[in-house]
Structure formats: structure tokens, C-alpha cells
Short mmCIF file of C-alpha atoms in Angstrom, two decimals:
data_model
loop_
_atom_site.label_atom_id
_atom_site.label_comp_id
_atom_site.label_asym_id
_atom_site.label_seq_id
_atom_site.Cartn_x
_atom_site.Cartn_y
_atom_site.Cartn_z
CA MET A 23 0.12 0.07 -0.06
CA ASN A 24 1.60 3.22 -1.15
CA PHE A 25 0.54 6.31 1.01
CA LYS A 26 3.29 8.90 0.35
CA LYS A 27 1.20 11.73 1.71
CA VAL A 28 0.59 10.01 4.92
CA ILE A 29 4.32 8.98 5.45
CA VAL A 30 5.50 12.53 5.09
CA SER A 31 3.21 13.35 8.02
CA LEU A 32 5.31 11.22 10.19
CA PHE A 33 8.56 12.97 9.51
CA ALA A 34 7.85 16.52 8.53
CA ALA A 35 6.73 19.50 10.55
CA VAL A 36 3.62 20.83 8.65
CA VAL A 37 0.23 21.68 10.13
CA VAL A 38 -3.34 22.29 8.87
CA LEU A 39 -4.81 25.69 9.73
CA ALA A 40 -8.48 26.07 10.85
CA THR A 41 -10.90 24.26 8.65
CA PRO A 42 -14.67 24.47 8.84
CA ALA A 43 -15.38 21.40 11.09
CA VAL A 44 -18.00 18.82 10.09
CA ALA A 45 -20.34 18.58 12.98
CA ALA A 46 -20.80 15.17 14.53
CA ASN A 47 -24.19 13.72 14.27
CA ALA A 48 -26.41 12.29 17.09
CA LYS A 49 -24.83 8.85 16.42
CA GLY A 50 -21.27 10.19 16.71
CA LEU A 51 -18.44 11.35 14.50
CA PRO A 52 -18.87 11.68 10.58
CA ASN A 53 -18.88 8.32 8.99
CA LYS A 54 -15.77 6.90 7.28
CA ASN A 55 -16.31 8.13 3.89
CA SER A 56 -16.61 11.77 5.08
CA ASN A 57 -13.97 14.56 3.89
CA TYR A 58 -13.76 15.35 7.65
CA TRP A 59 -11.05 12.63 7.87
CA ASN A 60 -8.94 14.24 5.06
CA GLN A 61 -7.01 15.69 7.98
CA SER A 62 -5.73 14.38 11.23
CA ARG A 63 -8.00 14.32 14.13
CA SER A 64 -7.50 14.24 17.99
CA ILE A 65 -9.62 11.28 19.48
CA LYS A 66 -10.31 9.08 22.36
CA THR A 67 -11.19 5.51 21.76
CA THR A 68 -14.58 4.47 23.03
CA ARG A 69 -13.80 0.85 23.17
CA THR A 70 -10.96 -1.52 22.99
CA ILE A 71 -9.32 -1.85 19.53
CA THR A 72 -6.45 -3.96 17.97
CA ALA A 73 -3.49 -1.99 16.40
CA TYR A 74 -0.83 -3.45 14.14
CA GLU A 75 2.72 -2.14 13.51
CA HIS A 76 4.01 -2.23 9.97
CA SER A 77 7.32 -1.10 8.55
CA VAL A 78 7.53 1.54 5.85
CA SER A 79 10.07 1.60 2.99
CA ASN A 80 10.09 3.84 -0.07
CA ASN A 81 6.84 5.53 1.10
CA THR A 82 5.20 2.16 0.91
CA LEU A 83 3.47 0.37 3.94
CA SER A 84 4.75 -3.28 4.25
CA ASN A 85 2.06 -6.07 4.18
CA THR A 86 4.16 -7.82 7.06
CA VAL A 87 2.85 -7.11 10.67
CA LEU A 88 5.67 -6.72 13.10
CA LYS A 89 3.77 -6.46 16.17
CA LYS A 90 0.14 -6.31 17.54
CA LYS A 91 -1.09 -4.37 20.31
CA THR A 92 -4.56 -3.93 22.24
CA ILE A 93 -5.56 -0.19 22.57
CA LYS A 94 -7.64 0.15 25.62
CA LYS A 95 -10.83 2.24 25.93
CA GLY A 96 -10.20 5.87 26.82
CA THR A 97 -6.61 6.14 24.81
CA ALA A 98 -6.01 9.65 23.64
CA LEU A 99 -4.49 9.17 19.92
CA THR A 100 -4.21 11.29 16.56
CA VAL A 101 -5.83 9.47 13.69
CA SER A 102 -5.70 10.01 10.03
CA ARG A 103 -7.25 8.03 7.07
CA ILE A 104 -4.69 6.34 4.86
CA ASN A 105 -5.10 8.04 1.49
CA ASN A 106 -8.74 6.99 0.34
CA ASN A 107 -8.65 3.76 2.22
CA HIS A 108 -11.77 4.01 4.28
CA LYS A 109 -10.95 1.12 6.55
CA GLU A 110 -7.31 1.70 7.54
CA TRP A 111 -6.49 4.44 9.96
CA LEU A 112 -3.00 5.79 10.88
CA LEU A 113 -2.45 6.02 14.66
CA SER A 114 -0.14 8.86 16.12
CA GLY A 115 0.63 8.77 19.93
CA ILE A 116 1.88 5.18 20.23
CA LYS A 117 5.61 4.51 20.51
CA SER A 118 6.71 2.68 17.31
CA SER A 119 9.79 1.11 16.16
CA ASN A 120 12.31 3.09 14.05
CA GLY A 121 10.77 3.54 10.47
CA ALA A 122 7.44 1.96 11.45
CA VAL A 123 3.80 3.07 12.02
CA TRP A 124 0.70 1.62 13.91
CA ILE A 125 -2.52 1.33 11.98
CA THR A 126 -6.00 -0.15 12.92
CA LYS A 127 -8.45 -1.39 10.45
CA GLN A 128 -11.97 -0.18 11.28
CA SER A 129 -15.10 -0.09 9.04
CA THR A 130 -16.82 2.40 11.08
CA THR A 131 -16.06 5.50 13.19
CA THR A 132 -17.97 4.36 16.26
CA TRP A 133 -14.71 3.37 18.11
CA MET A 134 -13.68 7.02 18.70
CA LYS A 135 -14.85 10.29 19.88
CA THR A 136 -13.44 13.90 19.72
CA TYR A 137 -10.88 14.98 22.14
CA VAL A 138 -8.61 17.90 22.61
CA ASP A 139 -5.48 17.23 24.39
CA PRO A 140 -4.75 20.01 26.93
CA SER A 141 -1.17 20.03 26.01
CA PHE A 142 -2.18 21.13 22.47
CA SER A 143 -4.29 24.02 23.63
CA THR A 144 -3.33 27.79 22.94
CA LYS A 145 -1.03 29.26 25.58
CA TYR A 146 -0.14 33.03 26.16
CA VAL A 147 3.53 33.00 27.02
CA LYS A 148 6.56 35.07 27.28
CA THR A 149 9.85 33.96 25.67
CA THR A 150 12.66 33.16 28.14
CA LYS A 151 15.38 33.47 25.43
CA ASN A 152 15.71 34.49 21.79
CA ILE A 153 14.08 32.06 19.42
CA LYS A 154 14.60 31.63 15.72
CA VAL A 155 11.19 31.06 13.78
CA SER A 156 10.79 30.19 10.26
CA ALA A 157 8.00 31.29 8.00
CA HIS A 158 5.87 28.76 5.91
CA LYS A 159 3.39 29.37 3.23
CA VAL A 160 -0.13 27.84 3.21
CA ALA A 161 -1.60 26.12 0.26
CA ASN A 162 -5.10 24.51 0.45
CA GLY A 163 -5.15 24.84 4.22
CA VAL A 164 -1.80 23.24 4.72
CA ILE A 165 1.30 24.89 5.88
CA GLN A 166 4.11 23.81 3.44
CA SER A 167 7.42 22.42 4.75
CA LYS A 168 9.71 24.76 2.76
CA VAL A 169 11.01 27.77 4.73
CA THR A 170 10.51 31.01 3.09
CA LYS A 171 12.31 33.24 5.57
CA THR A 172 13.27 33.41 9.16
CA ALA A 173 13.08 35.87 12.14
CA THR A 174 14.33 36.01 15.63
CA ILE A 175 11.79 36.71 18.37
CA LYS A 176 13.44 38.44 21.32
CA LYS A 177 13.60 37.16 24.91
CA GLY A 178 10.65 38.75 26.85
CA THR A 179 8.33 38.76 24.00
CA ALA A 180 4.56 37.92 24.77
CA LEU A 181 2.97 35.93 22.09
CA PHE A 182 0.56 32.99 21.53
CA THR A 183 1.64 29.56 20.73
CA ARG A 184 0.32 26.04 19.98
CA LYS A 185 1.99 22.77 19.92
CA LEU A 186 2.02 20.97 16.72
CA SER A 187 0.88 17.33 16.49
CA ASN A 188 3.40 14.65 16.67
CA ASN A 189 5.61 17.04 18.82
CA ALA A 190 6.83 18.77 15.72
CA GLY A 191 7.25 22.00 17.15
CA TRP A 192 5.04 25.27 17.86
CA ILE A 193 3.12 27.64 15.86
CA VAL A 194 3.63 31.10 17.09
CA TYR A 195 1.64 34.34 16.48
CA GLY A 196 0.83 37.70 18.07
CA ASN A 197 3.94 39.61 18.42
CA VAL A 198 5.71 38.26 15.30
CA PRO A 199 6.58 39.85 11.79
CA ASN A 200 3.77 40.45 9.58
CA TYR A 201 3.56 37.59 7.14
CA ASN A 202 0.84 36.04 4.86
CA GLY A 203 1.38 32.62 6.08
CA VAL A 204 2.53 31.15 9.48
CA TRP A 205 5.60 31.15 11.83
CA VAL A 206 6.87 28.08 13.33
CA TYR A 207 9.41 27.35 16.11
CA GLY A 208 10.92 23.92 15.74
CA SER A 209 11.75 22.97 19.17
CA THR A 210 10.34 19.89 20.56
CA LYS A 211 10.71 21.25 24.24
CA ALA A 212 8.92 23.88 26.11
CA ASN A 213 11.82 25.57 28.10
CA TRP A 214 11.77 28.62 25.71
CA MET A 215 8.67 30.02 27.23
CA LYS A 216 6.91 30.72 30.57
CA ALA A 217 3.27 31.61 31.24
CA ALA A 218 2.24 35.19 30.75
CA LYS A 219 -0.41 36.88 32.60
CA VAL A 220 -4.11 36.14 31.50
CA TYR A 221 -6.72 37.83 33.03
CA LYS A 222 -9.84 35.77 33.71
CA THR A 223 -13.34 37.17 33.78
CA GLY A 224 -14.68 38.52 36.90
CA PHE A 225 -18.01 40.30 37.40
CA SER A 226 -21.56 40.09 38.62
CA THR A 227 -24.73 41.20 36.90
CA VAL A 228 -27.85 43.08 37.63
CA ASP A 229 -31.27 42.75 35.80
CA SER A 230 -31.52 46.57 35.43
CA ASP A 231 -29.06 49.53 35.77
CA LYS A 232 -31.82 51.80 36.67
CA LEU A 233 -32.07 53.42 40.21
CA PRO A 234 -35.30 52.53 42.08
CA ASP A 235 -37.83 55.39 42.55
CA SER A 236 -37.08 56.10 46.20
CA GLY A 237 -34.66 55.44 48.95
CA TYR A 238 -30.86 55.66 49.16
CA VAL A 239 -29.18 52.84 47.31
CA THR A 240 -25.65 52.00 46.37
CA GLY A 241 -24.82 53.28 42.82
CA TYR A 242 -22.13 54.22 40.50
CA TYR A 243 -21.29 57.59 39.30
CA SER A 244 -22.07 57.62 35.40
CA TYR A 245 -19.50 57.21 32.90
CA TYR A 246 -21.36 59.72 30.46
CA LEU A 247 -20.46 62.55 33.06
CA GLY A 248 -17.45 64.35 33.97
CA SER A 249 -16.13 64.44 37.52
CA ILE A 250 -18.02 66.46 40.05
CA THR A 251 -16.99 68.03 43.38
CA LEU A 252 -19.62 68.22 46.24
CA GLY A 253 -18.94 68.94 49.80
CA GLY A 254 -15.22 69.00 49.24
CA THR A 255 -15.00 65.47 47.77
CA THR A 256 -14.48 64.83 44.10
CA ILE A 257 -16.44 62.08 42.39
CA TYR A 258 -15.13 60.38 39.39
CA PRO A 259 -17.00 58.14 36.79
CA GLY A 260 -17.44 54.76 38.14
CA ASP A 261 -17.11 55.78 41.80
CA GLN A 262 -19.24 54.22 44.36
CA ILE A 263 -21.90 56.55 45.91
CA ARG A 264 -24.90 56.62 47.94
CA VAL A 265 -27.66 58.07 45.79
CA GLN A 266 -31.50 58.64 45.79
CA LYS A 267 -33.65 59.35 43.00
CA THR A 268 -35.79 62.33 44.02
CA SER A 269 -37.57 63.01 40.71
CA ASP A 270 -37.27 62.46 36.96
CA SER A 271 -34.84 65.37 36.91
CA THR A 272 -33.21 65.44 40.21
CA GLU A 273 -31.02 62.97 42.30
CA SER A 274 -29.55 63.23 45.85
CA ILE A 275 -26.00 62.09 46.64
CA MET A 276 -25.05 61.46 50.21
CA ILE A 277 -21.59 62.76 51.19
CA ASN A 278 -20.22 62.74 54.77
CA GLY A 279 -23.60 62.22 56.03
CA LEU A 280 -25.18 65.24 54.16
CA SER A 281 -27.55 65.00 51.12
CA ASN A 282 -26.41 67.00 48.00
CA GLY A 283 -29.24 67.41 45.59
CA VAL A 284 -28.29 67.73 41.95
CA ASN A 285 -30.41 68.54 38.86
CA VAL A 286 -29.83 65.97 36.38
CA GLY A 287 -32.05 67.22 33.51
CA ASN A 288 -33.52 65.06 30.50
CA ASN A 289 -33.53 62.16 32.83
CA GLN A 290 -29.89 61.43 32.20
CA GLY A 291 -29.18 60.31 35.79
CA LEU A 292 -26.09 60.82 37.96
CA ALA A 293 -25.66 57.20 38.71
CA THR A 294 -26.70 53.60 37.72
CA LEU A 295 -26.52 50.12 39.49
CA THR A 296 -23.79 48.97 37.21
CA ASN A 297 -20.03 50.23 37.28
CA THR A 298 -19.47 49.26 33.71
CA VAL A 299 -20.65 50.27 30.32
CA VAL A 300 -20.83 48.00 27.28
CA ILE A 301 -20.71 49.56 24.00
CA LYS A 302 -21.39 47.61 20.70
CA LEU A 303 -18.63 48.34 18.24
CA LYS A 304 -19.46 49.28 14.71
CA ASP A 305 -17.38 49.31 11.36
CA SER A 306 -16.83 52.29 9.15
CA SER A 307 -20.28 51.71 7.63
CA GLY A 308 -22.04 51.63 11.01
CA LYS A 309 -22.67 47.83 11.03
CA GLU A 310 -22.00 46.12 14.38
CA THR A 311 -18.87 44.03 14.17
CA GLY A 312 -20.00 41.51 16.93
CA GLN A 313 -17.48 42.76 19.49
CA SER A 314 -17.84 45.22 22.28
CA ARG A 315 -15.93 47.79 24.30
CA ILE A 316 -16.46 47.74 27.98
CA VAL A 317 -15.58 50.85 29.99
CA ALA A 318 -15.08 50.04 33.61
CA ARG A 319 -13.43 51.21 36.66
CA TYR A 320 -11.43 48.06 37.47
CA THR A 321 -9.43 45.35 35.46
CA PRO A 322 -11.52 42.48 33.75
CA ASP A 323 -10.66 40.04 36.50
CA ASP A 324 -11.88 42.23 39.27
CA VAL A 325 -15.09 40.74 40.89
CA ARG A 326 -16.32 44.32 41.93
CA ASN A 327 -17.10 44.80 38.32
CA ILE A 328 -20.98 44.98 37.74
CA VAL A 329 -22.24 44.52 34.39
CA LEU A 330 -25.94 44.58 32.97
CA LYS A 331 -27.15 41.14 32.58
CA GLY A 332 -26.93 39.63 29.14
CA TYR A 333 -23.20 40.32 28.41
CA THR A 334 -20.93 37.45 27.63
CA PRO A 335 -17.32 38.00 26.47
CA GLN A 336 -16.68 37.57 22.76
CA ASN A 337 -13.54 36.98 20.88
CA GLY A 338 -11.94 40.55 20.24
CA ASP A 339 -13.94 42.41 22.96
CA GLN A 340 -12.03 45.33 24.33
CA TRP A 341 -12.09 46.01 28.09
CA THR A 342 -10.99 49.46 28.97
CA SER A 343 -10.37 50.42 32.69
CA PHE A 344 -9.59 53.87 33.91
CA ARG A 345 -5.93 54.57 34.94
CA SER A 346 -5.31 56.67 38.04
CA ASP A 347 -5.44 60.01 36.02
CA HIS A 348 -9.01 59.40 35.20
CA GLN A 349 -8.33 60.45 31.59
CA THR A 350 -6.56 57.44 29.84
CA TYR A 351 -7.33 53.82 30.04
CA ASP A 352 -5.56 50.32 30.31
CA VAL A 353 -6.83 48.12 27.37
CA TYR A 354 -7.34 44.46 27.49
CA VAL A 355 -8.66 42.14 24.58
CA TYR A 356 -10.57 39.00 25.04
CA TYR A 357 -9.41 35.88 23.25
CA THR A 358 -11.67 32.63 23.42
CA SER A 359 -8.79 30.52 22.58
CA ILE A 360 -7.30 31.09 26.16
CA ASN A 361 -10.67 32.08 27.77
CA GLY A 362 -9.15 35.27 28.96
CA TRP A 363 -8.20 38.81 28.58
CA VAL A 364 -4.63 39.97 27.55
CA TYR A 365 -3.37 43.50 28.45
CA GLN A 366 -2.75 45.41 25.45
CA GLY A 367 -1.24 48.58 26.82
CA PRO A 368 -2.51 52.12 27.72
CA TRP A 369 -4.88 54.13 25.62
CA ASP A 370 -5.39 57.81 25.27
CA PRO A 371 -8.88 58.48 23.51
CA ASN A 372 -7.68 62.13 22.80
CA LYS A 373 -5.01 60.80 20.46
CA THR A 374 -5.84 59.32 17.08
CA GLN A 375 -3.32 56.50 17.37
CA SER A 376 -3.01 54.14 20.41
CA ASN A 377 -0.24 51.45 21.17
CA SER A 378 -2.68 49.01 22.51
CA ASN A 379 -2.65 46.63 19.40
CA GLN A 380 -0.84 43.48 18.99
CA SER A 381 0.05 42.65 15.22
CA ASN A 382 -1.87 39.58 13.85
CA SER A 383 -3.38 38.57 17.38
CA ASN A 384 -6.88 38.63 16.33
CA ALA A 385 -6.60 37.00 12.78
CA ASN A 386 -4.47 34.25 14.12
CA SER A 387 -6.03 33.46 17.51
CA ASN A 388 -8.45 30.75 16.34
CA GLN A 389 -5.95 28.59 14.32
CA SER A 390 -6.30 24.78 14.62
CA THR A 391 -3.57 22.52 15.70
CA ASN A 392 -4.87 19.39 13.77
CA THR A 393 -2.13 17.98 11.62
CA ASN A 394 -2.05 16.81 8.03
CA ASN A 395 0.95 16.94 5.83
CA LYS A 396 1.94 17.42 2.31
#
């Protein structure tokens, strides 16, 4: 059996990028004839199966079985179909003899289920040393093995990385040079990086941000208003206050035990029951992008954040929290791939440019680590 395309996958460092997944039906994974299996998939066995080791010579799988092994239920593997043979599956993740591979012969796909190995998940890291990365072109969703150029990523650089299947290296993205392809670091080790700070989401919600019609309650000074000084105390947007709604146009703030009536006009309101504002972002045509900007007093992981019910972080959302000058912000961006927020830098809304962006981070944060080789 000749399977040149498959054998290359065993010895070359190439990787498939994100490809529209075929959803599993109620009976399990797509059937053996589906194009879903044209690339490698991470799975766990749902029952005991038998695997066979064969030697490989001149890109050809020998008919002679070297060894036979029982693969127990619950074993994590990477599988790929051998060319268009819909009954033979190449198994990665089992130690094999030099120049040999393991296969299993299965006529259905009911013997496995999808599985994501935590060791192959996206990580946000800082480099602990200078690393030399290589750029690879992508053709038909497959990263080519040819190196088109190289670059050096300096020690201390924050970036995203994912491990390639078969321990063939790492995809790196985020703070890397612009390139219409992917960058790969070929090390099989992880001693070149350390975990960088990821801010987990921390907030509580309220059903409504409107003040009740009577009585003093704990509220938060509106982000739509500038600072105000009452009774010798300066109140900034997002500050916690004791406030009472006295009419549609007036509210009273309690400061040092004394009430201070304020005319709010047009039902604008001095305070709300949330200390955040969620703003839907729009493109240049005015169409919503699907992302939001959150204006807040605290960092995104702070449990003191209060958000109006219904908000869930989406990939690319921006969290902006006031800095101590009450004029500029710290900016964080949410990445679903790491289920958290990454600090981007300070932002001054009075300037047209900000230094809060990381090149390529949004475009590359959803890359897949499934492998298939060419």
C-alpha cells in the first residue's frame, strides 16, 4: 500500500490551519467516507481496538505485521485516514519502532470520539530566550514544509503559541513579523517560554441598571458625565456612591452624612446600578462588528465589576479600565482560545493612534492544531 502523503506526515513539520469542522451527528463522528477525515483528528477510543505495526520503505507500507497491540478504551490518539482507504487508520501517539507506524482496521467511526489534549491548547506566554522562527506558506489549508524566511523573536516577547501534533514544534503568533502565512518554532521542548499573565473574567450582573424610585441605594457615578465636586469631595466616573432618585430630573448624593441635591435634567441620571458600560462596536459603515468595548473602573478579572445582565465576552472584545489620571485607560482584549483577557497597553482617547494593538493577534487566535501533511 503506497501512502506517500501520509508517510510524510510522520517525519515533516507541517500543520493544517483552521478548517470548517463537520459537525458530529447524534450517532457520533462523521462516517468513514466523510472529507472530515482528510486531515488528522485528535480522538479518544470509545472501546478496545487492535492496532498493528508495519514497517515503511520507499513510502510504502509493508504487508507484514511486526507487532500487534491492544489499545484500551479511553486512549488519546491522533488518527488520519490512509489516502482514500476508508478502513485503515494511521495512529499517532503510540511509540513505534524506527521506520514503522501503527494502524488499525475499522470499518466505522464508532470506536472513537473527539478529544482535545490540553497539551495542544493555545497558550499565552513570554519567551525566556531569543528564538529563531521560520515562515511557511499555506496552500489549500496546509502549511508547506519549505521555509520562506526566518526571524528572531527576542527574549521577553509576549505571544500566543500552540503545539503541533506529533511534537513537531510550535506555531507562534501575536508579536511576530507580518507575514501572509504562519511562523513555526521547531523546538520539541517547552523551555523557551513561561506563562504570561491572562486575566480571567470576573463580574456580577444586575437585571437593570436603573435606580429605584425611592430610597438611598448604592450606585455608581455615570461614565457619561465628567467628574463632580460636592462637599469638598471629587467624584469620578465609576465611583461608588450612595444615591437617591428624588424626581425624573433630580437626584441626591449622600456625602459625609449630608445629602446633596443635583439637577440631572433630561432623565440622564447621575448614577446607575452598574459600574461598567458595554458599547457595541461598529465598522466604518455603521454595522455592528459583533465585538464590544467595556468601559470600567476595574480590571476585567476584578469581582467588583458589575455588568448589565446579558453580556458574555466575545473574541476580540475590548475591556478599558480607567487609569489613576481618570483620563486614560488600560486596554485588554478577550481571546476565546485562552478563555481570558490579555493586556494590550495604555490608551489615550484624545490621540488618534494607540499603542494597544498586537499585530496579527486577532486574525491568528483561532488557528487549529490538527495536523495533516503534504
